[in-house]
XYZ file of C-alpha atoms in Angstrom:
737
model
C -0.166 5.067 2.424
C 3.354 5.841 1.661
C 4.122 7.177 -2.283
C 8.049 7.328 -3.905
C 7.913 10.850 -5.692
C 11.129 10.333 -8.452
C 12.566 13.234 -10.582
C 15.817 13.815 -12.350
C 16.913 16.468 -9.463
C 18.123 18.503 -11.249
C 15.022 20.697 -12.717
C 14.158 23.708 -11.422
C 11.688 27.146 -12.915
C 7.954 25.899 -13.286
C 8.587 22.406 -12.683
C 10.551 23.079 -9.616
C 8.664 24.871 -8.181
C 4.844 22.302 -8.921
C 6.555 19.109 -7.437
C 7.299 21.329 -4.540
C 4.362 22.854 -4.086
C 2.643 19.177 -4.875
C 5.783 17.957 -2.039
C 4.568 20.038 0.642
C 0.568 19.752 -0.650
C 0.742 15.675 -0.040
C 2.957 15.511 3.513
C 0.318 17.219 5.058
C -1.476 13.533 4.476
C 0.525 10.729 3.973
C 4.426 9.548 3.644
C 5.832 10.537 1.227
C 9.549 10.551 -0.050
C 11.468 11.923 -3.352
C 13.996 10.223 -4.571
C 15.991 12.096 -6.758
C 18.907 10.791 -9.653
C 21.577 13.916 -10.160
C 22.638 16.669 -7.383
C 21.220 19.533 -9.221
C 19.632 22.259 -8.419
C 16.249 20.664 -6.923
C 17.857 17.873 -5.050
C 19.582 21.073 -3.501
C 16.985 23.148 -2.784
C 14.162 19.753 -1.382
C 16.508 18.987 1.069
C 15.474 22.665 2.239
C 11.643 21.367 3.214
C 10.444 18.862 5.574
C 9.813 16.209 3.298
C 11.858 12.720 3.861
C 13.924 13.046 0.268
C 17.563 10.501 -0.920
C 19.929 10.825 -3.779
C 21.010 7.473 -6.073
C 23.461 9.353 -7.584
C 23.668 7.999 -11.012
C 27.212 8.075 -12.359
C 25.284 9.417 -16.641
C 21.463 9.774 -17.360
C 21.670 6.562 -18.453
C 24.065 4.554 -15.508
C 21.083 1.654 -14.895
C 23.508 0.498 -12.083
C 21.000 2.415 -9.217
C 18.626 0.213 -10.333
C 19.177 -3.039 -7.817
C 19.807 -0.681 -4.441
C 16.026 1.493 -5.277
C 13.916 -1.901 -5.599
C 15.554 -3.153 -2.937
C 14.872 0.031 -0.837
C 11.357 0.452 -2.282
C 10.317 -3.263 -1.808
C 12.101 -2.432 1.834
C 10.349 0.914 2.704
C 7.184 -0.764 1.618
C 6.075 1.896 -0.587
C 2.410 1.459 -1.806
C 3.143 3.898 -5.256
C 5.825 4.790 -7.343
C 5.410 8.546 -8.810
C 7.370 9.329 -11.061
C 8.050 13.456 -13.100
C 9.295 14.171 -16.021
C 11.798 11.392 -18.942
C 14.022 9.928 -16.704
C 12.681 9.142 -13.666
C 9.371 7.502 -16.242
C 13.259 5.560 -18.019
C 14.311 4.511 -14.245
C 10.589 3.703 -13.743
C 10.515 1.593 -16.686
C 13.477 -0.091 -15.626
C 12.245 -1.057 -12.150
C 9.637 -2.906 -12.923
C 10.448 -6.737 -13.263
C 11.584 -6.359 -9.974
C 9.073 -3.908 -7.765
C 5.656 -4.682 -8.264
C 3.668 -1.284 -7.568
C 2.083 0.255 -9.820
C 3.338 3.486 -11.693
C 2.149 6.998 -11.960
C 3.742 9.430 -13.974
C 2.542 13.045 -14.298
C 3.309 14.073 -17.477
C 4.354 17.991 -17.312
C 4.543 19.244 -21.395
C 4.073 17.632 -24.270
C 6.743 14.445 -24.334
C 7.706 14.822 -27.944
C 8.551 18.109 -27.762
C 10.857 18.278 -24.773
C 13.863 18.150 -26.536
C 14.268 19.850 -29.574
C 17.475 21.624 -28.208
C 18.975 18.898 -29.663
C 18.921 16.345 -32.605
C 20.263 13.227 -31.223
C 18.240 14.325 -28.047
C 15.652 14.778 -30.164
C 15.937 11.015 -31.782
C 17.373 9.207 -29.174
C 15.559 10.718 -25.522
C 12.031 11.415 -26.874
C 11.520 7.871 -28.201
C 12.733 6.635 -25.027
C 10.853 8.666 -23.109
C 7.703 7.443 -25.374
C 8.416 3.864 -25.033
C 8.725 4.110 -20.971
C 5.714 5.940 -21.168
C 3.323 3.187 -22.794
C 4.615 1.609 -19.604
C 3.437 3.007 -17.947
C 0.299 2.186 -15.325
C -1.546 5.518 -14.567
C -1.075 8.810 -15.886
C -1.462 12.215 -14.153
C -1.648 15.244 -16.748
C -1.279 18.988 -15.033
C -4.794 20.222 -17.649
C -7.765 19.117 -18.686
C -6.676 19.603 -21.941
C -3.021 17.103 -21.656
C -5.440 14.417 -19.998
C -7.587 14.175 -23.928
C -3.436 14.388 -25.084
C -2.983 11.605 -23.915
C -6.390 9.607 -24.792
C -5.739 11.054 -28.424
C -2.272 9.882 -28.314
C -3.558 5.694 -27.836
C -3.240 6.017 -24.036
C -6.682 4.268 -21.957
C -8.180 7.380 -20.796
C -9.536 4.825 -17.758
C -5.772 5.144 -16.759
C -5.976 9.043 -16.895
C -6.309 11.773 -14.460
C -5.414 15.768 -14.635
C -4.158 17.586 -11.571
C -3.838 21.344 -11.852
C -0.884 22.785 -10.712
C -1.448 24.544 -7.142
C -1.529 28.511 -6.987
C -0.082 29.054 -3.549
C -0.603 32.243 -2.305
C 1.360 31.771 0.722
C 4.459 31.960 -2.115
C 3.791 35.795 -3.249
C 5.375 37.847 0.086
C 8.919 36.715 0.161
C 10.393 39.710 -2.995
C 12.221 42.523 -2.790
C 10.639 46.290 -4.372
C 10.478 46.823 -7.759
C 12.866 49.736 -7.614
C 15.545 47.418 -6.050
C 15.203 44.609 -8.565
C 15.542 46.234 -11.488
C 18.421 48.350 -9.742
C 20.585 44.874 -9.075
C 20.038 43.710 -12.935
C 20.695 47.177 -14.164
C 17.386 48.240 -15.782
C 16.178 51.823 -15.766
C 12.745 51.967 -16.580
C 11.443 55.075 -15.800
C 8.788 55.995 -18.039
C 8.150 52.883 -19.559
C 5.858 49.837 -19.088
C 8.077 46.599 -18.661
C 6.124 44.185 -20.442
C 8.077 40.293 -19.210
C 8.165 36.762 -19.899
C 9.696 33.633 -18.015
C 10.757 30.182 -18.686
C 13.644 28.640 -20.089
C 15.285 28.971 -23.554
C 13.786 26.152 -25.580
C 12.504 26.096 -28.672
C 9.216 25.158 -27.178
C 8.688 28.442 -25.109
C 8.291 30.584 -28.567
C 10.946 33.097 -27.175
C 11.505 34.118 -30.596
C 7.457 34.773 -31.081
C 7.717 37.239 -27.596
C 10.693 38.962 -29.270
C 9.172 39.457 -33.125
C 5.589 40.658 -31.107
C 8.423 43.434 -29.270
C 9.365 44.893 -32.715
C 6.425 44.536 -33.667
C 5.359 47.337 -31.021
C 8.868 48.763 -30.857
C 8.065 49.635 -34.897
C 4.305 52.021 -33.181
C 5.575 52.741 -29.379
C 9.078 53.623 -27.512
C 7.893 54.050 -23.704
C 8.103 49.581 -23.455
C 11.040 47.444 -22.588
C 11.124 43.402 -22.492
C 12.887 41.347 -19.876
C 13.137 37.139 -20.292
C 14.291 35.597 -17.493
C 15.699 32.539 -17.326
C 18.164 30.529 -19.085
C 19.427 27.888 -21.384
C 20.873 26.364 -25.147
C 18.701 29.101 -26.895
C 19.640 32.240 -24.796
C 23.002 32.777 -27.984
C 19.670 32.310 -31.202
C 17.310 34.945 -29.179
C 19.907 37.231 -28.311
C 21.034 37.300 -31.714
C 17.210 37.555 -32.911
C 16.622 41.167 -30.773
C 19.310 42.595 -32.598
C 18.734 41.167 -35.922
C 14.944 42.772 -35.304
C 16.338 46.141 -33.746
C 15.390 46.100 -30.386
C 18.669 44.620 -28.879
C 18.514 48.081 -26.404
C 15.075 47.544 -25.879
C 15.249 43.622 -24.401
C 16.620 43.154 -21.190
C 17.836 39.322 -20.576
C 18.026 37.769 -16.931
C 19.642 35.746 -17.015
C 18.097 33.072 -13.986
C 16.752 34.299 -11.546
C 15.445 32.867 -8.053
C 13.396 35.022 -7.345
C 10.679 34.876 -9.895
C 8.086 36.657 -7.500
C 10.273 39.853 -7.268
C 10.562 40.294 -11.217
C 6.952 39.246 -11.397
C 6.428 42.297 -9.384
C 8.670 44.619 -10.875
C 6.912 43.264 -14.881
C 3.436 45.210 -15.543
C 2.932 42.558 -18.137
C 3.638 38.657 -18.045
C 3.080 36.719 -22.062
C 3.807 33.418 -22.212
C 4.174 32.580 -26.275
C 4.439 28.685 -25.959
C 3.908 27.250 -28.845
C 2.937 24.007 -26.174
C 2.281 23.699 -22.420
C 1.027 21.719 -20.415
C -0.186 24.453 -17.745
C 2.007 27.181 -17.906
C 3.043 27.748 -14.170
C 4.337 31.559 -14.380
C 0.301 32.444 -15.753
C 0.026 30.878 -12.312
C 2.365 32.711 -10.827
C 1.523 36.036 -11.736
C -1.691 35.589 -11.174
C -0.934 35.631 -7.888
C 0.438 39.175 -7.907
C -2.971 40.401 -9.930
C -0.706 40.747 -13.361
C -2.823 41.072 -16.903
C -1.675 38.743 -18.427
C -1.347 37.246 -22.229
C -0.271 33.873 -23.651
C -1.443 31.648 -26.654
C -3.845 29.709 -26.424
C -2.022 26.126 -26.107
C -2.109 23.087 -23.681
C -4.209 24.076 -20.618
C -4.278 27.231 -20.395
C -7.556 28.034 -21.578
C -8.461 26.658 -18.315
C -6.912 29.006 -16.734
C -7.293 32.263 -19.108
C -10.155 33.027 -19.954
C -9.929 35.099 -23.125
C -11.373 38.755 -22.222
C -12.018 37.661 -18.227
C -8.811 36.394 -16.600
C -6.575 37.728 -19.687
C -6.564 37.639 -23.160
C -5.272 34.609 -25.713
C -3.862 34.759 -29.074
C -3.444 32.385 -31.577
C 0.013 29.991 -31.087
C 2.781 31.912 -33.691
C 0.314 35.227 -34.217
C 3.098 37.149 -33.103
C 1.434 40.090 -34.355
C -1.637 39.546 -32.320
C 0.563 38.830 -29.221
C 1.641 42.485 -30.338
C -1.794 44.062 -30.080
C -2.609 41.864 -27.199
C 0.199 43.898 -25.463
C -0.578 47.192 -26.124
C -4.628 46.548 -25.880
C -3.076 46.591 -21.693
C -0.880 49.532 -21.859
C -3.551 51.291 -23.712
C -6.057 50.395 -20.885
C -4.691 49.541 -17.749
C -7.445 49.457 -16.062
C -8.942 46.855 -18.344
C -5.597 45.311 -17.492
C -6.402 45.487 -14.021
C -9.418 44.272 -13.383
C -8.949 41.307 -16.221
C -5.960 41.141 -13.325
C -7.356 40.266 -9.860
C -9.954 38.623 -11.766
C -7.032 36.193 -13.054
C -6.176 35.738 -9.113
C -10.112 35.304 -7.804
C -10.039 32.559 -10.487
C -6.937 30.591 -9.439
C -7.444 30.830 -6.050
C -10.910 28.744 -6.654
C -9.953 26.820 -9.096
C -6.096 25.841 -8.707
C -5.866 25.806 -4.770
C -3.430 23.678 -2.579
C -6.224 22.136 -1.807
C -8.035 21.404 -4.763
C -4.148 19.934 -5.934
C -3.713 17.755 -2.727
C -7.975 16.114 -2.912
C -8.136 15.578 -6.790
C -4.243 13.994 -6.099
C -5.495 12.018 -2.855
C -8.991 10.604 -5.131
C -6.216 9.149 -8.099
C -4.268 7.324 -5.481
C -6.524 6.123 -3.919
C -7.791 4.597 -7.337
C -4.924 3.228 -8.814
C -4.874 0.538 -5.450
C -8.033 0.027 -5.290
C -8.188 -0.704 -8.948
C -4.654 -3.192 -8.502
C -5.997 -4.414 -5.795
C -9.572 -5.364 -7.331
C -7.743 -7.001 -10.921
C -4.970 -8.785 -7.453
C -1.835 -6.922 -9.048
C -0.483 -5.834 -5.882
C -1.400 -6.523 -2.075
C -0.997 -5.613 1.676
C -0.991 -8.863 3.137
C -0.013 -12.498 2.227
C -2.053 -15.386 4.575
C 0.096 -18.139 5.684
C -1.200 -21.251 7.745
C -2.042 -24.942 7.149
C -4.857 -22.976 4.885
C -7.012 -26.096 1.964
C -6.530 -28.771 3.914
C -9.691 -29.394 4.755
C -9.538 -28.679 8.480
C -11.968 -27.065 9.952
C -9.297 -25.481 13.045
C -6.925 -23.822 10.981
C -10.052 -22.998 8.168
C -11.054 -21.146 11.607
C -8.351 -19.293 11.678
C -7.933 -18.301 8.783
C -11.617 -16.839 8.722
C -11.012 -15.035 12.279
C -7.726 -13.597 10.700
C -9.384 -12.256 7.924
C -12.418 -11.317 9.877
C -9.863 -9.250 12.328
C -8.096 -7.665 9.312
C -11.030 -6.378 7.298
C -12.133 -5.057 11.288
C -9.562 -2.798 11.413
C -8.341 -1.975 8.194
C -11.990 -2.935 5.801
C -10.157 -2.074 2.152
C -7.504 -4.305 3.189
C -6.228 -6.518 0.154
C -5.394 -10.045 1.245
C -3.353 -13.443 -0.468
C -4.522 -16.483 0.713
C -1.244 -19.207 0.740
C -3.134 -22.822 0.419
C -3.270 -26.024 -0.768
C -6.106 -25.749 -2.607
C -6.489 -22.413 -3.835
C -10.188 -22.836 -5.917
C -11.743 -24.271 -2.245
C -9.998 -21.713 -0.490
C -11.806 -18.743 -2.678
C -14.971 -20.390 -3.158
C -15.320 -20.243 1.119
C -13.143 -17.372 2.241
C -14.137 -14.867 -1.625
C -9.961 -13.915 -1.400
C -7.138 -14.582 -3.281
C -5.853 -17.310 -3.569
C -2.659 -19.657 -4.970
C -0.444 -22.911 -4.277
C 1.539 -23.241 -0.694
C 3.373 -25.460 -2.679
C 3.961 -23.318 -5.996
C 7.473 -21.514 -5.501
C 7.726 -19.764 -8.889
C 4.149 -18.237 -7.511
C 4.914 -17.795 -4.566
C 7.857 -15.990 -4.947
C 6.335 -14.529 -8.219
C 3.197 -13.094 -5.794
C 5.985 -11.613 -2.851
C 7.008 -8.628 -4.743
C 3.316 -7.980 -4.979
C 2.905 -8.147 -1.338
C 3.736 -6.076 1.937
C 2.969 -8.334 4.500
C 3.683 -12.009 5.272
C 1.652 -13.015 8.173
C 1.886 -16.682 9.568
C -2.029 -17.077 11.103
C -2.188 -19.013 13.561
C -1.483 -22.474 13.873
C 1.513 -23.997 15.474
C 4.072 -23.956 12.320
C 7.466 -23.795 13.842
C 7.782 -27.612 15.284
C 8.962 -30.838 14.140
C 6.425 -33.317 16.436
C 4.129 -34.328 13.494
C 8.058 -33.975 10.552
C 10.838 -31.383 10.191
C 8.930 -30.587 6.509
C 6.124 -28.950 7.946
C 9.578 -26.354 10.406
C 11.654 -25.859 7.298
C 8.807 -25.004 5.145
C 7.490 -22.025 7.369
C 11.068 -20.858 8.420
C 12.082 -21.152 4.381
C 8.826 -18.525 3.756
C 10.279 -16.366 6.112
C 13.586 -16.226 4.751
C 12.182 -15.821 1.423
C 10.169 -12.673 1.831
C 13.129 -10.737 4.241
C 15.062 -11.274 1.253
C 12.332 -10.179 -0.771
C 12.043 -6.478 0.580
C 8.498 -8.031 3.225
C 7.975 -7.815 6.917
C 6.909 -10.931 8.491
C 4.312 -11.211 11.243
C 3.346 -14.260 13.339
C 0.146 -13.614 14.306
C -1.404 -15.862 17.321
C 1.420 -18.762 16.661
C 1.557 -21.947 18.512
C 5.599 -22.613 18.744
C 7.490 -25.802 19.483
C 7.871 -28.835 20.901
C 10.762 -28.925 18.711
C 13.216 -31.416 19.011
C 16.467 -32.162 16.669
C 18.681 -29.535 17.538
C 19.286 -28.923 13.602
C 15.790 -27.667 14.037
C 15.577 -25.612 16.928
C 18.548 -23.978 15.159
C 16.089 -23.129 11.643
C 13.193 -22.123 14.199
C 16.288 -19.219 16.545
C 17.193 -17.225 13.371
C 13.393 -17.601 11.491
C 12.903 -15.974 14.801
C 15.092 -13.597 15.391
C 14.057 -12.322 11.133
C 10.856 -11.411 11.767
C 9.018 -8.125 12.792
C 6.592 -9.002 15.290
C 5.443 -12.428 16.993
C 2.440 -13.672 19.059
C 2.038 -16.761 20.513
C -1.614 -18.589 21.893
C -0.623 -19.003 24.997
C 2.511 -18.707 28.112
C 4.803 -22.565 27.638
C 5.118 -21.293 23.746
C 6.663 -17.832 24.917
C 8.227 -19.945 28.057
C 9.951 -22.461 24.601
C 11.858 -19.150 22.350
C 12.978 -17.407 25.653
C 14.823 -21.322 26.220
C 15.783 -21.813 22.681
C 18.067 -18.419 22.743
C 15.552 -15.847 21.151
C 16.599 -12.106 21.141
C 14.209 -10.884 19.149
C 12.359 -7.843 21.384
C 8.814 -8.301 19.174
C 7.896 -11.009 21.097
C 4.410 -10.341 22.462
C 2.218 -12.857 23.962
C -1.584 -13.403 23.149
C -4.080 -15.852 22.194
C -5.129 -18.283 19.801
C -6.895 -15.981 16.493
C -10.044 -18.206 17.020
C -11.024 -16.398 20.056
C -11.655 -12.909 17.729
C -14.604 -14.432 16.788
C -17.581 -12.407 18.438
C -20.674 -15.557 19.428
C -22.365 -13.259 22.215
C -24.869 -12.743 22.523
C -26.359 -14.971 20.061
C -24.647 -14.268 17.877
C -23.839 -18.180 17.024
C -24.167 -18.866 13.269
C -26.976 -21.678 12.346
C -26.618 -25.391 11.745
C -26.036 -26.403 8.163
C -29.144 -28.245 6.504
C -27.182 -30.999 6.410
C -26.505 -31.627 8.826
C -28.123 -34.702 12.020
C -31.126 -32.395 13.653
C -29.827 -31.579 17.633
C -33.281 -30.588 19.857
C -32.453 -28.859 22.566
C -28.699 -29.073 24.571
C -29.081 -32.759 26.087
C -25.665 -33.272 23.917
C -21.253 -33.399 25.128
C -19.286 -32.812 22.676
C -16.554 -35.252 22.043
C -13.699 -34.975 19.385
C -11.098 -37.658 18.919
C -7.863 -37.830 16.309
C -5.926 -41.000 15.786
C -2.591 -40.455 17.458
C 0.830 -42.518 17.359
C 0.906 -42.456 20.824
C -2.779 -43.253 21.868
C -2.703 -46.221 24.845
C -3.304 -49.312 22.543
C -6.992 -50.013 24.161
C -7.993 -46.049 23.506
C -11.020 -45.852 22.231
C -12.438 -48.590 24.271
C -11.537 -46.887 27.567
C -13.114 -43.464 25.401
C -16.393 -44.989 25.019
C -16.108 -46.192 28.879
C -16.193 -42.004 29.998
C -18.445 -41.382 26.945
C -21.450 -44.807 27.902
C -20.682 -42.894 32.364
C -21.413 -40.125 31.121
C -24.465 -40.522 29.058
C -25.491 -42.823 31.188
C -24.867 -40.892 35.002
C -26.237 -36.779 33.151
C -28.463 -38.394 30.474
C -26.407 -36.761 27.628
C -26.259 -37.662 24.747
C -22.163 -37.705 23.142
C -21.900 -35.907 19.904
C -18.752 -36.799 17.896
C -17.198 -34.847 15.502
C -14.520 -35.116 12.872
C -11.813 -31.482 12.779
C -10.632 -33.281 9.588
C -11.390 -35.981 7.431
C -8.846 -38.421 8.840
C -10.992 -38.556 12.502
C -13.889 -40.086 10.502
C -13.037 -43.407 10.462
C -11.719 -43.181 14.614
C -15.085 -41.449 15.747
C -16.763 -44.613 13.639
C -15.192 -47.196 15.105
C -15.605 -45.618 18.650
C -20.224 -44.871 17.571
C -19.896 -49.164 16.709
C -18.584 -49.551 20.252
C -21.315 -47.351 21.872
C -24.582 -48.309 23.267
C -26.053 -45.785 23.715
C -27.641 -43.081 21.682
C -25.361 -41.240 19.425
C -25.204 -38.369 17.206
C -22.098 -38.693 14.598
C -21.416 -35.610 12.096
C -20.919 -37.815 8.526
C -18.988 -35.239 7.599
C -16.324 -32.133 7.798
C -17.957 -29.349 8.641
C -17.326 -25.801 7.406
C -15.979 -23.927 11.242
C -18.980 -21.727 11.558
C -21.130 -24.704 11.522
C -18.997 -26.750 13.667
C -19.304 -23.894 17.005
C -22.763 -23.433 15.830
C -23.290 -27.479 17.112
C -20.883 -27.504 20.317
C -23.109 -24.267 21.372
C -25.987 -26.510 22.141
C -24.233 -29.391 23.888
C -23.213 -28.910 28.215
C -19.073 -28.878 27.804
C -16.651 -30.322 25.317
C -14.713 -33.988 25.549
C -11.681 -33.206 22.650
C -8.972 -33.996 21.850
C -8.204 -31.582 18.194
C -7.017 -28.156 20.261
C -9.887 -26.216 17.590
C -13.062 -28.055 19.236
C -11.769 -27.736 22.400
C -11.029 -23.604 21.983
C -14.343 -23.710 19.318
C -16.288 -24.377 23.216
C -14.387 -22.413 25.193
C -15.407 -18.889 22.575
C -18.656 -20.375 22.454
C -18.541 -19.874 26.462
C -18.871 -23.738 28.051
C -16.302 -26.335 29.997
C -13.803 -27.747 28.567
C -11.869 -31.222 28.857
C -8.659 -31.249 26.885
C -7.435 -35.142 25.452
C -3.404 -34.169 25.064
C -1.775 -34.933 22.556
C 0.365 -32.346 22.262
C 1.440 -30.051 24.280
C -0.761 -27.102 22.455
C -4.185 -28.971 24.399
C -2.139 -28.635 28.115
C -1.211 -25.457 27.218
C -4.217 -24.101 25.967
C -6.258 -26.198 29.051
C -3.647 -24.291 31.605
C -3.992 -21.322 29.442
C -7.443 -21.227 30.241
C -7.404 -20.979 34.141
C -8.366 -24.485 34.060
C -6.919 -28.097 35.162
C -9.265 -30.703 33.849
C -6.492 -32.257 31.028
C -5.200 -36.256 30.710
C -2.676 -37.758 28.774
C -4.127 -40.535 25.431
C -0.224 -41.627 26.155
C -1.702 -43.054 29.984
C -5.439 -42.430 30.470
C -6.588 -43.086 33.376
C -10.548 -43.562 33.385
C -11.173 -42.702 37.029
C -9.743 -39.120 37.289
C -12.247 -39.101 34.005
C -15.032 -39.240 35.262
C -13.734 -36.768 38.469
C -13.262 -34.104 35.837
C -16.675 -34.649 34.399
C -18.404 -35.258 37.676
C -16.878 -31.849 38.151
C -18.161 -29.962 35.209
C -21.822 -31.222 36.066
C -22.036 -31.551 39.688
C -20.587 -27.983 39.235
C -21.450 -26.651 35.918
C -23.227 -22.590 37.013
C -19.691 -21.955 38.559
C -16.814 -23.662 36.005
C -19.215 -21.690 33.209
C -18.850 -18.782 34.039
C -14.895 -19.133 35.353
C -15.143 -20.001 31.051
C -17.354 -17.177 30.668
C -14.204 -14.931 32.182
C -11.720 -16.399 30.413
C -13.328 -17.071 27.174
C -13.474 -12.786 27.806
C -9.716 -11.540 28.759
C -8.618 -13.372 26.191
C -11.081 -11.981 23.908
C -9.943 -8.346 24.818
C -6.129 -9.215 23.814
C -7.042 -10.935 20.664
C -7.473 -7.234 19.230
C -4.121 -6.023 19.246
C -2.534 -8.446 16.986
C -4.876 -7.480 13.878
C -4.000 -3.910 14.419
C -0.870 -4.793 15.211
C -1.043 -6.447 11.609
C -1.793 -3.097 10.213
C 0.412 -1.452 11.788
C 3.460 -3.062 10.249
C 2.293 -2.004 6.695
């Protein structure tokens, strides 16, 4: 899994700590990258972490010039999920949506309605923009169960809202300075005083004014207290003014921004949160690690950490009198404070650990991807080939590639480009779109990470130039849109026109991986000057179908009954270069086999255009024969061929079906791919259809039938060798994801 996290880059304090903890936890399990948009504190410090980071620097907050670069980066890197943190990242995610079809998740770290309370302009503009952006996100994570419920109550889809608590990392609470050293650094004389501290940015929502009013109430009753405020922000001047008006300025210390926060926590005696709104206060998490007694307002997700009377004390939001009383309870009863502080640490480590956060986050990611794939919004692999043309061989290729990919990655999500999407969906159960609708193809390429050319001879011009133009265009279109491209057990050539050779060479050089089904294709690729180093010899994907140990599929219910195995398979097709008396000569060869070896010819159409030539052949036969009346599914044809002795075929995949079933083969060469396959099997039983030599063909038949067991053993050895080679392509495809 590969996830891009996005954050402004200027965040600090609890938000920075929370995101850092999440990144480090997730980086142990998945591939994590963090993108920032400013060179602030967060970006500067994240570069010191063992996490990949990248800067897309904005000149100003709403600078959208980065969207193009960012979208290209996301497509090129193949991220599964975008995970945003904060208003700026939410806004950028919204702007990316027209260009990047990746599920977008946002963590809601605070009440977004209260994020910009320090300025009317910011509250009016940024709060509104953030709410619009949030409504356009796909999934939401609240950092407390309370925040999850808050989002649902505001109309967010509950099935898309999750919660993950911030983690308490005990390992962080080890490097801090002694109390005396910290106090001396800030010029604090705390002799005989109880130190009450609060941590957080100086913002209205954090309730520092409530804290100061509680301090004033306490100071009326006792003088053995000092109040420390760690942080900075726009409200600092107002807070200093308030402390003076309350008459406690000499008892209040503004420490400024504290980098080593655990030194601050170690120095104080009581940890306070006075927030008006809080998702899940990180300063209470941090205080728990040092067993500091905690007092907090009862807001947001805090009650999930501070259980009143067990792990701390809670008061109503805004009630500074109750806050003062709770603080005084600890001062008067230090043993109670120690008890609650210890219980808080145990509770935090048990329920808010890094491991819990890690596993819950991964579970959410898995759910998100499963939902998106189920709804056909994102895909791992787009499969391209000559699919949906009712061609048995190409349908077999599709099934073989799908099966191999699913064996390698059971949850792989697939999309098929087909001439007949409805038929392909019905036969394979895989979502399909029209291969000739380029608007649809482009749309779904945006949602896909890898395009696989699954078997076949895509780059050739012997049938027409149109095929080569289509497939080379798809390669360049996919690469432009950031997809990876793989040719999976393909045949290449013949290509005769110089311009077509140039097109093929450019497309093959652009591919991320090319596996070729026979040595001749490999040699051809080298001869036309392809320099791609990722070209490898493989085998036709159909060899990955396992028909050993009696696992041959059953015959179709409407297929003619085949008794025993006294048959031989014949597959013919019309071809403009077949010799003038092709049918008559094939009839002679069929009669010879039937009479000499008491075998019945089984005439097999592999595509509907084969039926006329097979019917013409059947009319001339005087021996018994069986003609399959239609094009059956590849598994049904394999089942029929498995009942024969050998195969005499023009169609490449009829020969492959026979070889996969462990049967001897004779290839009738109308295309070099037939000769290449026979040679790859280690046989020499092939003859050109433009010049049939019947005596030589009869000798081939005799050689098979008179040495049947030896020939079959050779075929089985070759089948085993090629089948082992076929497994690698699926592994490579999944690896390219």
